[in-house]
């Protein structure tokens, strides 16, 4: 398959450019949501519309009249919406509970016609005409932008403009594909033979666990979420206008705090991958995570999705890709590669004990090993795991490296 690389670039936007981008995103989301409403059917997935050309022919003219968007952005919104509907239909076919997809995050897809790249800036189409924000690039050279976007060996594929409400910043995720050189092609389904994967598990007992044995239990996160909830309750009981205004301010502070906390965890997770020379970070698929973790608090479920989102754009900056794997039975399966026995009685709360081979380990850590192993086996990569993970791993040539399995909580420090 083709070698693809993504460069994540922060934009320096003026107040005028910021307003133009926000207004453009608002109309882009309007087009995307209008499209999903048109495509969706609550009665049967066979009644949903998924032919991009037919959907475009039906909606394009109306959306151009209803918005000030450039033609390419209208078409991009339609394509994104149709793809989202297709993804939901696949889950519907498997008997999973689904609903019409809705777009709320300020992200927009730009192609070569709606975005023009220069060495230190980009020209983006907006509802107010073209804006040209400058890049905020790291001092170290060559930057990912220079290595991939400006390189003659890579061709531009697409870019996604993303607004981060937590930092109030705009970022561009620029996707490229290698077009020349000896390593332009990699054998399909194998990836690089020496690549190493870091598994990440998200659960009720721990906010995140890595296959290197590092735990992010999120005690501070839970504590402050409870404190914010307590303060909200006190203000709601007052019922005054001033209390209502204070409640709105508190909500904004809480949202900013939670985003900053997850940003910090994401940074440390990416650093864990870099420190252990990992090329891939493998998460469990978050689809229907509410059903799989019915006892997880709402703010934990929110944190899982945000953590995956933040790692997905932070990791490529360090040359690490991000993937998701099917999570079925990862908590019930023995992660010893010479066993693999799967049974619901294997897990008891925070402890895992295989009923067949007697392997005992922290349940979350057993789960994260299975996540990493599932990805590694599919692509013949190696799993980065803790040396205390138990016997039986060497038979599939797993690379055993540093990391300790002590189950202690890791509390991230402030900062992004």
mmCIF file of C-alpha atoms in Angstrom:
data_model
loop_
_atom_site.group_PDB
_atom_site.id
_atom_site.type_symbol
_atom_site.label_atom_id
_atom_site.label_comp_id
_atom_site.label_asym_id
_atom_site.label_seq_id
_atom_site.Cartn_x
_atom_site.Cartn_y
_atom_site.Cartn_z
ATOM 1 C CA UNK A 1 0.000 0.000 0.000
ATOM 2 C CA UNK A 2 1.019 3.642 -0.354
ATOM 3 C CA UNK A 3 3.149 5.296 2.298
ATOM 4 C CA UNK A 4 1.092 8.095 3.791
ATOM 5 C CA UNK A 5 2.196 10.752 6.240
ATOM 6 C CA UNK A 6 0.239 13.452 8.069
ATOM 7 C CA UNK A 7 1.686 16.795 9.125
ATOM 8 C CA UNK A 8 -0.187 18.673 11.857
ATOM 9 C CA UNK A 9 0.321 22.435 11.668
ATOM 10 C CA UNK A 10 -0.911 25.103 14.055
ATOM 11 C CA UNK A 11 -2.231 28.294 12.451
ATOM 12 C CA UNK A 12 -1.644 31.876 13.600
ATOM 13 C CA UNK A 13 -4.985 33.546 12.872
ATOM 14 C CA UNK A 14 -6.031 37.151 13.312
ATOM 15 C CA UNK A 15 -9.370 38.045 14.893
ATOM 16 C CA UNK A 16 -10.825 38.740 11.453
ATOM 17 C CA UNK A 17 -9.573 35.416 10.088
ATOM 18 C CA UNK A 18 -10.857 33.598 13.177
ATOM 19 C CA UNK A 19 -14.359 35.007 12.689
ATOM 20 C CA UNK A 20 -14.325 34.049 9.002
ATOM 21 C CA UNK A 21 -13.277 30.478 9.797
ATOM 22 C CA UNK A 22 -15.921 30.106 12.507
ATOM 23 C CA UNK A 23 -18.653 31.341 10.160
ATOM 24 C CA UNK A 24 -17.408 29.008 7.446
ATOM 25 C CA UNK A 25 -17.418 26.038 9.823
ATOM 26 C CA UNK A 26 -20.962 26.874 10.913
ATOM 27 C CA UNK A 27 -22.211 26.750 7.330
ATOM 28 C CA UNK A 28 -20.123 23.660 6.552
ATOM 29 C CA UNK A 29 -21.733 21.812 9.478
ATOM 30 C CA UNK A 30 -25.139 22.991 8.273
ATOM 31 C CA UNK A 31 -24.492 21.363 4.879
ATOM 32 C CA UNK A 32 -23.238 18.144 6.471
ATOM 33 C CA UNK A 33 -26.216 17.843 8.811
ATOM 34 C CA UNK A 34 -28.689 18.693 6.031
ATOM 35 C CA UNK A 35 -27.128 15.883 4.035
ATOM 36 C CA UNK A 36 -27.372 13.276 6.794
ATOM 37 C CA UNK A 37 -31.025 14.243 7.367
ATOM 38 C CA UNK A 38 -31.679 13.700 3.661
ATOM 39 C CA UNK A 39 -29.804 10.375 3.564
ATOM 40 C CA UNK A 40 -31.150 8.875 6.764
ATOM 41 C CA UNK A 41 -34.134 6.594 7.277
ATOM 42 C CA UNK A 42 -35.323 5.414 10.698
ATOM 43 C CA UNK A 43 -37.231 2.463 9.229
ATOM 44 C CA UNK A 44 -34.517 0.415 7.496
ATOM 45 C CA UNK A 45 -30.881 0.835 6.450
ATOM 46 C CA UNK A 46 -31.889 -0.254 2.956
ATOM 47 C CA UNK A 47 -33.911 2.969 2.711
ATOM 48 C CA UNK A 48 -30.899 5.159 3.505
ATOM 49 C CA UNK A 49 -29.311 7.004 0.595
ATOM 50 C CA UNK A 50 -25.588 6.320 0.181
ATOM 51 C CA UNK A 51 -24.856 7.024 -3.475
ATOM 52 C CA UNK A 52 -22.649 10.122 -3.375
ATOM 53 C CA UNK A 53 -23.435 11.243 -6.899
ATOM 54 C CA UNK A 54 -27.194 10.957 -6.429
ATOM 55 C CA UNK A 55 -27.060 12.741 -3.076
ATOM 56 C CA UNK A 56 -24.896 15.498 -4.516
ATOM 57 C CA UNK A 57 -27.227 15.959 -7.492
ATOM 58 C CA UNK A 58 -30.200 16.235 -5.139
ATOM 59 C CA UNK A 59 -28.702 18.688 -2.623
ATOM 60 C CA UNK A 60 -25.843 20.612 -4.219
ATOM 61 C CA UNK A 61 -27.826 23.413 -5.860
ATOM 62 C CA UNK A 62 -29.966 24.037 -2.777
ATOM 63 C CA UNK A 63 -26.967 24.092 -0.434
ATOM 64 C CA UNK A 64 -25.132 26.539 -2.669
ATOM 65 C CA UNK A 65 -28.143 28.863 -2.520
ATOM 66 C CA UNK A 66 -28.615 28.427 1.234
ATOM 67 C CA UNK A 67 -24.973 29.110 2.145
ATOM 68 C CA UNK A 68 -22.055 31.286 1.097
ATOM 69 C CA UNK A 69 -19.674 28.335 0.840
ATOM 70 C CA UNK A 70 -17.368 27.740 -2.098
ATOM 71 C CA UNK A 71 -18.423 24.843 -4.338
ATOM 72 C CA UNK A 72 -15.605 22.566 -3.147
ATOM 73 C CA UNK A 73 -16.574 22.987 0.507
ATOM 74 C CA UNK A 74 -20.222 22.173 -0.195
ATOM 75 C CA UNK A 75 -19.182 19.017 -2.008
ATOM 76 C CA UNK A 76 -16.756 18.103 0.781
ATOM 77 C CA UNK A 77 -19.526 18.443 3.382
ATOM 78 C CA UNK A 78 -21.794 16.200 1.301
ATOM 79 C CA UNK A 79 -19.061 13.561 0.930
ATOM 80 C CA UNK A 80 -18.307 13.583 4.650
ATOM 81 C CA UNK A 81 -21.981 13.169 5.533
ATOM 82 C CA UNK A 82 -22.530 10.279 3.110
ATOM 83 C CA UNK A 83 -19.455 8.485 4.469
ATOM 84 C CA UNK A 84 -20.764 8.944 8.020
ATOM 85 C CA UNK A 85 -24.105 7.434 7.066
ATOM 86 C CA UNK A 86 -22.333 4.492 5.423
ATOM 87 C CA UNK A 87 -20.371 3.874 8.616
ATOM 88 C CA UNK A 88 -23.523 3.892 10.740
ATOM 89 C CA UNK A 89 -25.237 1.493 8.328
ATOM 90 C CA UNK A 90 -22.398 -1.006 8.769
ATOM 91 C CA UNK A 91 -23.033 -1.013 12.532
ATOM 92 C CA UNK A 92 -26.789 -1.225 11.904
ATOM 93 C CA UNK A 93 -26.251 -4.365 9.813
ATOM 94 C CA UNK A 94 -24.492 -5.954 12.792
ATOM 95 C CA UNK A 95 -27.537 -5.366 14.980
ATOM 96 C CA UNK A 96 -26.057 -2.475 16.934
ATOM 97 C CA UNK A 97 -28.136 0.459 18.096
ATOM 98 C CA UNK A 98 -27.659 3.444 15.822
ATOM 99 C CA UNK A 99 -29.056 6.876 15.086
ATOM 100 C CA UNK A 100 -28.687 9.497 12.401
ATOM 101 C CA UNK A 101 -25.144 10.919 12.550
ATOM 102 C CA UNK A 102 -24.866 14.543 13.648
ATOM 103 C CA UNK A 103 -21.886 16.862 13.162
ATOM 104 C CA UNK A 104 -21.005 19.359 15.904
ATOM 105 C CA UNK A 105 -17.183 19.649 15.957
ATOM 106 C CA UNK A 106 -15.737 22.515 13.923
ATOM 107 C CA UNK A 107 -13.787 20.581 11.310
ATOM 108 C CA UNK A 108 -13.739 21.095 7.536
ATOM 109 C CA UNK A 109 -12.171 19.122 4.692
ATOM 110 C CA UNK A 110 -10.093 21.112 2.206
ATOM 111 C CA UNK A 111 -8.817 19.830 -1.134
ATOM 112 C CA UNK A 112 -6.173 21.284 -3.467
ATOM 113 C CA UNK A 113 -8.649 23.806 -4.877
ATOM 114 C CA UNK A 114 -9.979 25.154 -1.590
ATOM 115 C CA UNK A 115 -6.554 25.209 0.133
ATOM 116 C CA UNK A 116 -3.270 26.456 -1.355
ATOM 117 C CA UNK A 117 -0.066 25.815 0.583
ATOM 118 C CA UNK A 118 2.992 28.047 0.688
ATOM 119 C CA UNK A 119 6.201 27.692 2.675
ATOM 120 C CA UNK A 120 5.011 29.648 5.712
ATOM 121 C CA UNK A 121 1.264 30.075 5.229
ATOM 122 C CA UNK A 122 -1.870 28.604 3.705
ATOM 123 C CA UNK A 123 -4.667 30.179 1.677
ATOM 124 C CA UNK A 124 -8.095 28.865 2.722
ATOM 125 C CA UNK A 125 -11.479 29.433 1.136
ATOM 126 C CA UNK A 126 -14.052 30.914 3.539
ATOM 127 C CA UNK A 127 -17.457 32.562 3.328
ATOM 128 C CA UNK A 128 -15.616 35.896 3.522
ATOM 129 C CA UNK A 129 -13.248 35.078 0.673
ATOM 130 C CA UNK A 130 -9.710 33.745 0.983
ATOM 131 C CA UNK A 131 -7.803 34.065 4.256
ATOM 132 C CA UNK A 132 -4.060 33.408 4.586
ATOM 133 C CA UNK A 133 -3.057 32.508 8.150
ATOM 134 C CA UNK A 134 0.618 31.861 8.845
ATOM 135 C CA UNK A 135 1.998 28.598 10.206
ATOM 136 C CA UNK A 136 3.316 28.218 13.737
ATOM 137 C CA UNK A 137 6.172 25.789 13.111
ATOM 138 C CA UNK A 138 8.626 24.309 15.629
ATOM 139 C CA UNK A 139 12.161 25.645 15.640
ATOM 140 C CA UNK A 140 13.701 22.252 14.878
ATOM 141 C CA UNK A 141 14.217 21.665 11.171
ATOM 142 C CA UNK A 142 13.117 19.851 9.128
ATOM 143 C CA UNK A 143 9.581 20.022 10.494
ATOM 144 C CA UNK A 144 6.935 17.411 9.503
ATOM 145 C CA UNK A 145 5.488 20.092 7.207
ATOM 146 C CA UNK A 146 8.838 20.492 5.465
ATOM 147 C CA UNK A 147 9.515 16.724 5.309
ATOM 148 C CA UNK A 148 6.182 15.822 3.775
ATOM 149 C CA UNK A 149 4.131 18.739 2.428
ATOM 150 C CA UNK A 150 7.032 20.640 0.840
ATOM 151 C CA UNK A 151 8.920 17.527 -0.226
ATOM 152 C CA UNK A 152 8.932 16.523 -3.888
ATOM 153 C CA UNK A 153 8.744 12.881 -2.761
ATOM 154 C CA UNK A 154 5.256 13.365 -1.316
ATOM 155 C CA UNK A 155 2.075 14.576 -2.970
ATOM 156 C CA UNK A 156 -0.760 16.423 -1.249
ATOM 157 C CA UNK A 157 -3.885 14.331 -0.716
ATOM 158 C CA UNK A 158 -6.249 16.274 1.529
ATOM 159 C CA UNK A 159 -6.321 18.420 4.634
ATOM 160 C CA UNK A 160 -8.691 18.880 7.539
ATOM 161 C CA UNK A 161 -9.043 22.178 9.358
ATOM 162 C CA UNK A 162 -9.821 21.591 13.028
ATOM 163 C CA UNK A 163 -10.756 24.038 15.758
ATOM 164 C CA UNK A 164 -9.701 23.127 19.299
ATOM 165 C CA UNK A 165 -12.083 24.847 21.700
ATOM 166 C CA UNK A 166 -9.925 23.974 24.696
ATOM 167 C CA UNK A 167 -6.957 25.974 23.413
ATOM 168 C CA UNK A 168 -8.944 28.293 21.108
ATOM 169 C CA UNK A 169 -6.588 27.406 18.261
ATOM 170 C CA UNK A 170 -6.959 26.234 14.652
ATOM 171 C CA UNK A 171 -4.917 23.318 13.287
ATOM 172 C CA UNK A 172 -4.480 21.777 9.847
ATOM 173 C CA UNK A 173 -4.013 18.020 9.490
ATOM 174 C CA UNK A 174 -2.339 17.695 6.073
ATOM 175 C CA UNK A 175 -2.323 14.221 4.527
ATOM 176 C CA UNK A 176 0.334 13.307 1.954
ATOM 177 C CA UNK A 177 1.326 10.221 -0.037
ATOM 178 C CA UNK A 178 4.837 9.201 -1.078
ATOM 179 C CA UNK A 179 5.292 9.282 -4.837
ATOM 180 C CA UNK A 180 8.952 8.326 -5.342
ATOM 181 C CA UNK A 181 11.902 6.584 -3.732
ATOM 182 C CA UNK A 182 12.725 2.967 -2.925
ATOM 183 C CA UNK A 183 10.291 2.815 -0.001
ATOM 184 C CA UNK A 184 7.354 4.331 -1.867
ATOM 185 C CA UNK A 185 5.499 1.030 -1.620
ATOM 186 C CA UNK A 186 5.089 -1.216 1.413
ATOM 187 C CA UNK A 187 3.723 -4.773 1.108
ATOM 188 C CA UNK A 188 -0.039 -4.789 1.644
ATOM 189 C CA UNK A 189 -1.302 -5.796 5.111
ATOM 190 C CA UNK A 190 2.162 -6.094 6.631
ATOM 191 C CA UNK A 191 3.435 -2.568 7.189
ATOM 192 C CA UNK A 192 7.113 -2.202 8.048
ATOM 193 C CA UNK A 193 8.436 -5.535 9.384
ATOM 194 C CA UNK A 194 10.127 -3.895 12.360
ATOM 195 C CA UNK A 195 7.272 -1.681 13.475
ATOM 196 C CA UNK A 196 6.228 -1.828 17.117
ATOM 197 C CA UNK A 197 2.772 -1.213 18.551
ATOM 198 C CA UNK A 198 1.803 0.330 21.886
ATOM 199 C CA UNK A 199 -1.579 -0.919 23.108
ATOM 200 C CA UNK A 200 -3.922 1.420 25.006
ATOM 201 C CA UNK A 201 -6.951 0.309 26.988
ATOM 202 C CA UNK A 202 -9.710 2.606 28.291
ATOM 203 C CA UNK A 203 -11.823 1.285 31.128
ATOM 204 C CA UNK A 204 -13.837 1.939 34.262
ATOM 205 C CA UNK A 205 -11.069 1.174 36.747
ATOM 206 C CA UNK A 206 -8.398 3.205 34.933
ATOM 207 C CA UNK A 207 -8.719 6.164 32.620
ATOM 208 C CA UNK A 208 -6.037 4.611 30.410
ATOM 209 C CA UNK A 209 -3.481 1.807 30.597
ATOM 210 C CA UNK A 210 -0.592 1.201 28.201
ATOM 211 C CA UNK A 211 0.905 -2.153 27.254
ATOM 212 C CA UNK A 212 4.164 -0.947 28.836
ATOM 213 C CA UNK A 213 2.413 -1.148 32.204
ATOM 214 C CA UNK A 214 1.770 2.550 32.767
ATOM 215 C CA UNK A 215 -1.525 3.482 34.448
ATOM 216 C CA UNK A 216 -3.485 6.729 34.228
ATOM 217 C CA UNK A 217 -6.197 6.142 36.814
ATOM 218 C CA UNK A 218 -7.558 9.679 36.750
ATOM 219 C CA UNK A 219 -8.169 10.118 40.481
ATOM 220 C CA UNK A 220 -7.751 13.886 40.208
ATOM 221 C CA UNK A 221 -9.995 13.928 37.157
ATOM 222 C CA UNK A 222 -12.807 12.160 39.042
ATOM 223 C CA UNK A 223 -12.314 14.353 42.107
ATOM 224 C CA UNK A 224 -12.620 17.638 40.265
ATOM 225 C CA UNK A 225 -15.533 16.417 38.140
ATOM 226 C CA UNK A 226 -17.357 15.681 41.410
ATOM 227 C CA UNK A 227 -16.405 19.098 42.766
ATOM 228 C CA UNK A 228 -17.732 20.864 39.672
ATOM 229 C CA UNK A 229 -20.932 18.830 39.884
ATOM 230 C CA UNK A 230 -21.341 19.793 43.543
ATOM 231 C CA UNK A 231 -20.874 23.485 42.762
ATOM 232 C CA UNK A 232 -23.381 23.294 39.916
ATOM 233 C CA UNK A 233 -25.939 21.786 42.273
ATOM 234 C CA UNK A 234 -25.434 24.558 44.811
ATOM 235 C CA UNK A 235 -25.864 27.289 42.199
ATOM 236 C CA UNK A 236 -28.952 25.660 40.692
ATOM 237 C CA UNK A 237 -30.635 25.640 44.094
ATOM 238 C CA UNK A 238 -30.266 29.408 44.445
ATOM 239 C CA UNK A 239 -32.341 30.084 41.344
ATOM 240 C CA UNK A 240 -31.208 33.714 40.954
ATOM 241 C CA UNK A 241 -30.040 35.423 37.783
ATOM 242 C CA UNK A 242 -26.585 35.978 39.252
ATOM 243 C CA UNK A 243 -26.408 32.276 40.136
ATOM 244 C CA UNK A 244 -27.428 31.432 36.567
ATOM 245 C CA UNK A 245 -24.654 33.648 35.175
ATOM 246 C CA UNK A 246 -22.167 32.106 37.584
ATOM 247 C CA UNK A 247 -23.344 28.661 36.471
ATOM 248 C CA UNK A 248 -22.566 29.505 32.849
ATOM 249 C CA UNK A 249 -19.085 30.719 33.780
ATOM 250 C CA UNK A 250 -18.508 27.584 35.845
ATOM 251 C CA UNK A 251 -19.507 25.416 32.885
ATOM 252 C CA UNK A 252 -16.940 27.090 30.658
ATOM 253 C CA UNK A 253 -14.212 26.696 33.303
ATOM 254 C CA UNK A 254 -15.084 23.044 33.780
ATOM 255 C CA UNK A 255 -14.987 22.321 30.051
ATOM 256 C CA UNK A 256 -11.631 24.075 29.682
ATOM 257 C CA UNK A 257 -10.225 22.203 32.697
ATOM 258 C CA UNK A 258 -11.362 18.805 31.458
ATOM 259 C CA UNK A 259 -9.926 19.421 27.982
ATOM 260 C CA UNK A 260 -6.613 20.558 29.447
ATOM 261 C CA UNK A 261 -6.440 17.461 31.645
ATOM 262 C CA UNK A 262 -7.008 15.114 28.702
ATOM 263 C CA UNK A 263 -4.510 17.083 26.613
ATOM 264 C CA UNK A 264 -1.911 16.365 29.281
ATOM 265 C CA UNK A 265 -2.720 12.645 29.358
ATOM 266 C CA UNK A 266 -2.568 12.559 25.547
ATOM 267 C CA UNK A 267 0.858 14.242 25.561
ATOM 268 C CA UNK A 268 2.221 11.733 28.072
ATOM 269 C CA UNK A 269 0.714 8.814 26.167
ATOM 270 C CA UNK A 270 2.420 9.937 22.951
ATOM 271 C CA UNK A 271 5.664 10.422 24.899
ATOM 272 C CA UNK A 272 5.308 6.851 26.183
ATOM 273 C CA UNK A 273 5.127 5.616 22.589
ATOM 274 C CA UNK A 274 8.139 7.695 21.538
ATOM 275 C CA UNK A 275 10.182 6.659 24.577
ATOM 276 C CA UNK A 276 9.662 2.980 23.759
ATOM 277 C CA UNK A 277 10.271 3.391 20.004
ATOM 278 C CA UNK A 278 6.691 2.556 19.036
ATOM 279 C CA UNK A 279 5.465 3.255 15.513
ATOM 280 C CA UNK A 280 1.756 2.639 16.162
ATOM 281 C CA UNK A 281 -0.611 3.370 19.049
ATOM 282 C CA UNK A 282 -3.547 0.933 19.051
ATOM 283 C CA UNK A 283 -6.791 1.864 20.832
ATOM 284 C CA UNK A 284 -9.904 -0.219 21.200
ATOM 285 C CA UNK A 285 -12.718 0.850 18.870
ATOM 286 C CA UNK A 286 -14.853 3.332 20.807
ATOM 287 C CA UNK A 287 -18.038 2.537 18.883
ATOM 288 C CA UNK A 288 -20.857 1.698 21.324
ATOM 289 C CA UNK A 289 -18.540 2.123 24.299
ATOM 290 C CA UNK A 290 -21.540 3.199 26.411
ATOM 291 C CA UNK A 291 -23.047 -0.252 25.879
ATOM 292 C CA UNK A 292 -19.805 -2.064 26.625
ATOM 293 C CA UNK A 293 -19.097 0.004 29.753
ATOM 294 C CA UNK A 294 -22.549 0.630 31.245
ATOM 295 C CA UNK A 295 -21.081 1.573 34.622
ATOM 296 C CA UNK A 296 -18.677 4.186 33.232
ATOM 297 C CA UNK A 297 -19.515 7.756 34.246
ATOM 298 C CA UNK A 298 -20.474 10.209 31.502
ATOM 299 C CA UNK A 299 -17.317 12.241 32.003
ATOM 300 C CA UNK A 300 -15.206 9.084 31.558
ATOM 301 C CA UNK A 301 -16.918 8.302 28.240
ATOM 302 C CA UNK A 302 -16.338 11.913 27.195
ATOM 303 C CA UNK A 303 -12.689 11.565 28.207
ATOM 304 C CA UNK A 304 -12.213 8.375 26.161
ATOM 305 C CA UNK A 305 -13.383 10.032 22.946
ATOM 306 C CA UNK A 306 -11.367 13.204 23.577
ATOM 307 C CA UNK A 307 -8.232 11.223 24.447
ATOM 308 C CA UNK A 308 -8.412 9.292 21.176
ATOM 309 C CA UNK A 309 -9.077 12.527 19.265
ATOM 310 C CA UNK A 310 -6.130 14.371 20.833
ATOM 311 C CA UNK A 311 -3.697 11.459 20.420
ATOM 312 C CA UNK A 312 -4.829 11.079 16.788
ATOM 313 C CA UNK A 313 -3.445 14.489 15.866
ATOM 314 C CA UNK A 314 -0.585 14.716 18.375
ATOM 315 C CA UNK A 315 1.016 11.340 17.563
ATOM 316 C CA UNK A 316 1.633 11.945 13.815
ATOM 317 C CA UNK A 317 3.717 14.982 14.767
ATOM 318 C CA UNK A 318 6.117 12.500 16.399
ATOM 319 C CA UNK A 319 6.014 10.037 13.509
ATOM 320 C CA UNK A 320 3.599 7.681 15.298
ATOM 321 C CA UNK A 321 0.378 6.499 13.668
ATOM 322 C CA UNK A 322 -2.878 5.733 15.498
ATOM 323 C CA UNK A 323 -5.277 2.839 14.910
ATOM 324 C CA UNK A 324 -8.349 1.203 16.424
ATOM 325 C CA UNK A 325 -9.068 -2.504 16.839
ATOM 326 C CA UNK A 326 -12.174 -4.554 17.561
ATOM 327 C CA UNK A 327 -12.480 -4.811 21.388
ATOM 328 C CA UNK A 328 -14.677 -7.935 21.588
ATOM 329 C CA UNK A 329 -13.631 -10.243 24.455
ATOM 330 C CA UNK A 330 -10.356 -8.392 25.103
ATOM 331 C CA UNK A 331 -11.271 -8.239 28.814
ATOM 332 C CA UNK A 332 -12.148 -11.959 29.001
ATOM 333 C CA UNK A 333 -9.327 -13.421 26.929
ATOM 334 C CA UNK A 334 -6.060 -14.609 28.459
ATOM 335 C CA UNK A 335 -3.283 -12.478 26.977
ATOM 336 C CA UNK A 336 -0.676 -15.212 27.284
ATOM 337 C CA UNK A 337 0.076 -16.107 23.683
ATOM 338 C CA UNK A 338 0.437 -19.805 24.493
ATOM 339 C CA UNK A 339 -3.044 -19.828 26.015
ATOM 340 C CA UNK A 340 -5.660 -17.356 24.744
ATOM 341 C CA UNK A 341 -8.481 -19.003 26.694
ATOM 342 C CA UNK A 342 -11.589 -16.787 26.661
ATOM 343 C CA UNK A 343 -14.293 -16.978 29.323
ATOM 344 C CA UNK A 344 -16.359 -14.480 31.280
ATOM 345 C CA UNK A 345 -15.212 -16.035 34.570
ATOM 346 C CA UNK A 346 -11.611 -15.064 33.821
ATOM 347 C CA UNK A 347 -12.202 -11.515 35.036
ATOM 348 C CA UNK A 348 -13.186 -10.573 38.551
ATOM 349 C CA UNK A 349 -13.372 -6.805 38.963
ATOM 350 C CA UNK A 350 -9.854 -5.389 38.765
ATOM 351 C CA UNK A 351 -8.200 -8.820 38.734
ATOM 352 C CA UNK A 352 -7.783 -11.256 35.840
ATOM 353 C CA UNK A 353 -7.203 -14.954 36.492
ATOM 354 C CA UNK A 354 -7.269 -17.386 33.586
ATOM 355 C CA UNK A 355 -9.407 -20.412 34.437
ATOM 356 C CA UNK A 356 -7.301 -22.574 32.123
ATOM 357 C CA UNK A 357 -3.636 -21.700 32.690
ATOM 358 C CA UNK A 358 -3.882 -19.799 36.000
ATOM 359 C CA UNK A 359 -2.272 -16.598 34.639
ATOM 360 C CA UNK A 360 -3.011 -13.742 37.092
ATOM 361 C CA UNK A 361 -2.561 -10.052 36.333
ATOM 362 C CA UNK A 362 -4.335 -6.702 36.604
ATOM 363 C CA UNK A 363 -7.520 -6.941 34.491
ATOM 364 C CA UNK A 364 -6.985 -3.653 32.660
ATOM 365 C CA UNK A 365 -3.427 -4.612 31.818
ATOM 366 C CA UNK A 366 -4.546 -7.984 30.486
ATOM 367 C CA UNK A 367 -7.062 -6.152 28.304
ATOM 368 C CA UNK A 368 -4.532 -3.711 26.896
ATOM 369 C CA UNK A 369 -2.166 -6.545 25.996
ATOM 370 C CA UNK A 370 -4.973 -8.177 24.034
ATOM 371 C CA UNK A 371 -5.675 -4.917 22.212
ATOM 372 C CA UNK A 372 -2.048 -4.523 21.219
ATOM 373 C CA UNK A 373 -1.704 -8.204 20.307
ATOM 374 C CA UNK A 374 -4.813 -8.093 18.134
ATOM 375 C CA UNK A 375 -3.362 -5.237 16.104
ATOM 376 C CA UNK A 376 0.156 -6.716 16.046
ATOM 377 C CA UNK A 377 -1.006 -10.125 14.829
ATOM 378 C CA UNK A 378 -3.109 -8.630 12.066
ATOM 379 C CA UNK A 379 -0.163 -6.666 10.670
ATOM 380 C CA UNK A 380 2.806 -8.725 11.893
ATOM 381 C CA UNK A 381 3.978 -5.883 14.139
ATOM 382 C CA UNK A 382 5.542 -6.361 17.558
ATOM 383 C CA UNK A 383 3.868 -5.406 20.806
ATOM 384 C CA UNK A 384 5.563 -3.140 23.337
ATOM 385 C CA UNK A 385 4.782 -4.679 26.731
ATOM 386 C CA UNK A 386 5.998 -4.756 30.303
ATOM 387 C CA UNK A 387 8.671 -7.263 31.328
ATOM 388 C CA UNK A 388 6.371 -8.368 34.168
ATOM 389 C CA UNK A 389 3.547 -9.266 31.795
ATOM 390 C CA UNK A 390 3.978 -13.001 32.254
ATOM 391 C CA UNK A 391 5.403 -15.905 30.312
ATOM 392 C CA UNK A 392 4.401 -17.170 26.908
ATOM 393 C CA UNK A 393 4.954 -13.935 24.999
ATOM 394 C CA UNK A 394 8.179 -14.835 23.215
ATOM 395 C CA UNK A 395 6.566 -17.451 20.994
ATOM 396 C CA UNK A 396 5.188 -14.809 18.621
ATOM 397 C CA UNK A 397 8.368 -12.734 18.717
ATOM 398 C CA UNK A 398 7.059 -9.916 20.898
ATOM 399 C CA UNK A 399 9.565 -7.252 21.771
ATOM 400 C CA UNK A 400 9.750 -7.008 25.582
ATOM 401 C CA UNK A 401 10.919 -3.642 26.867
ATOM 402 C CA UNK A 402 10.750 -1.296 29.831
ATOM 403 C CA UNK A 403 7.738 -0.473 31.944
ATOM 404 C CA UNK A 404 6.538 -1.520 35.367
ATOM 405 C CA UNK A 405 3.259 -3.136 36.299
ATOM 406 C CA UNK A 406 2.527 -1.831 39.753
ATOM 407 C CA UNK A 407 -1.022 -0.535 39.320
ATOM 408 C CA UNK A 408 -0.200 2.799 40.891
ATOM 409 C CA UNK A 409 -2.141 5.843 39.781
ATOM 410 C CA UNK A 410 -0.346 8.279 37.503
ATOM 411 C CA UNK A 411 -1.480 11.887 37.879
ATOM 412 C CA UNK A 412 -0.485 14.164 35.006
ATOM 413 C CA UNK A 413 0.914 17.541 35.794
ATOM 414 C CA UNK A 414 -0.656 20.698 34.409
ATOM 415 C CA UNK A 415 0.398 21.873 30.992
ATOM 416 C CA UNK A 416 -0.145 20.954 27.372
#
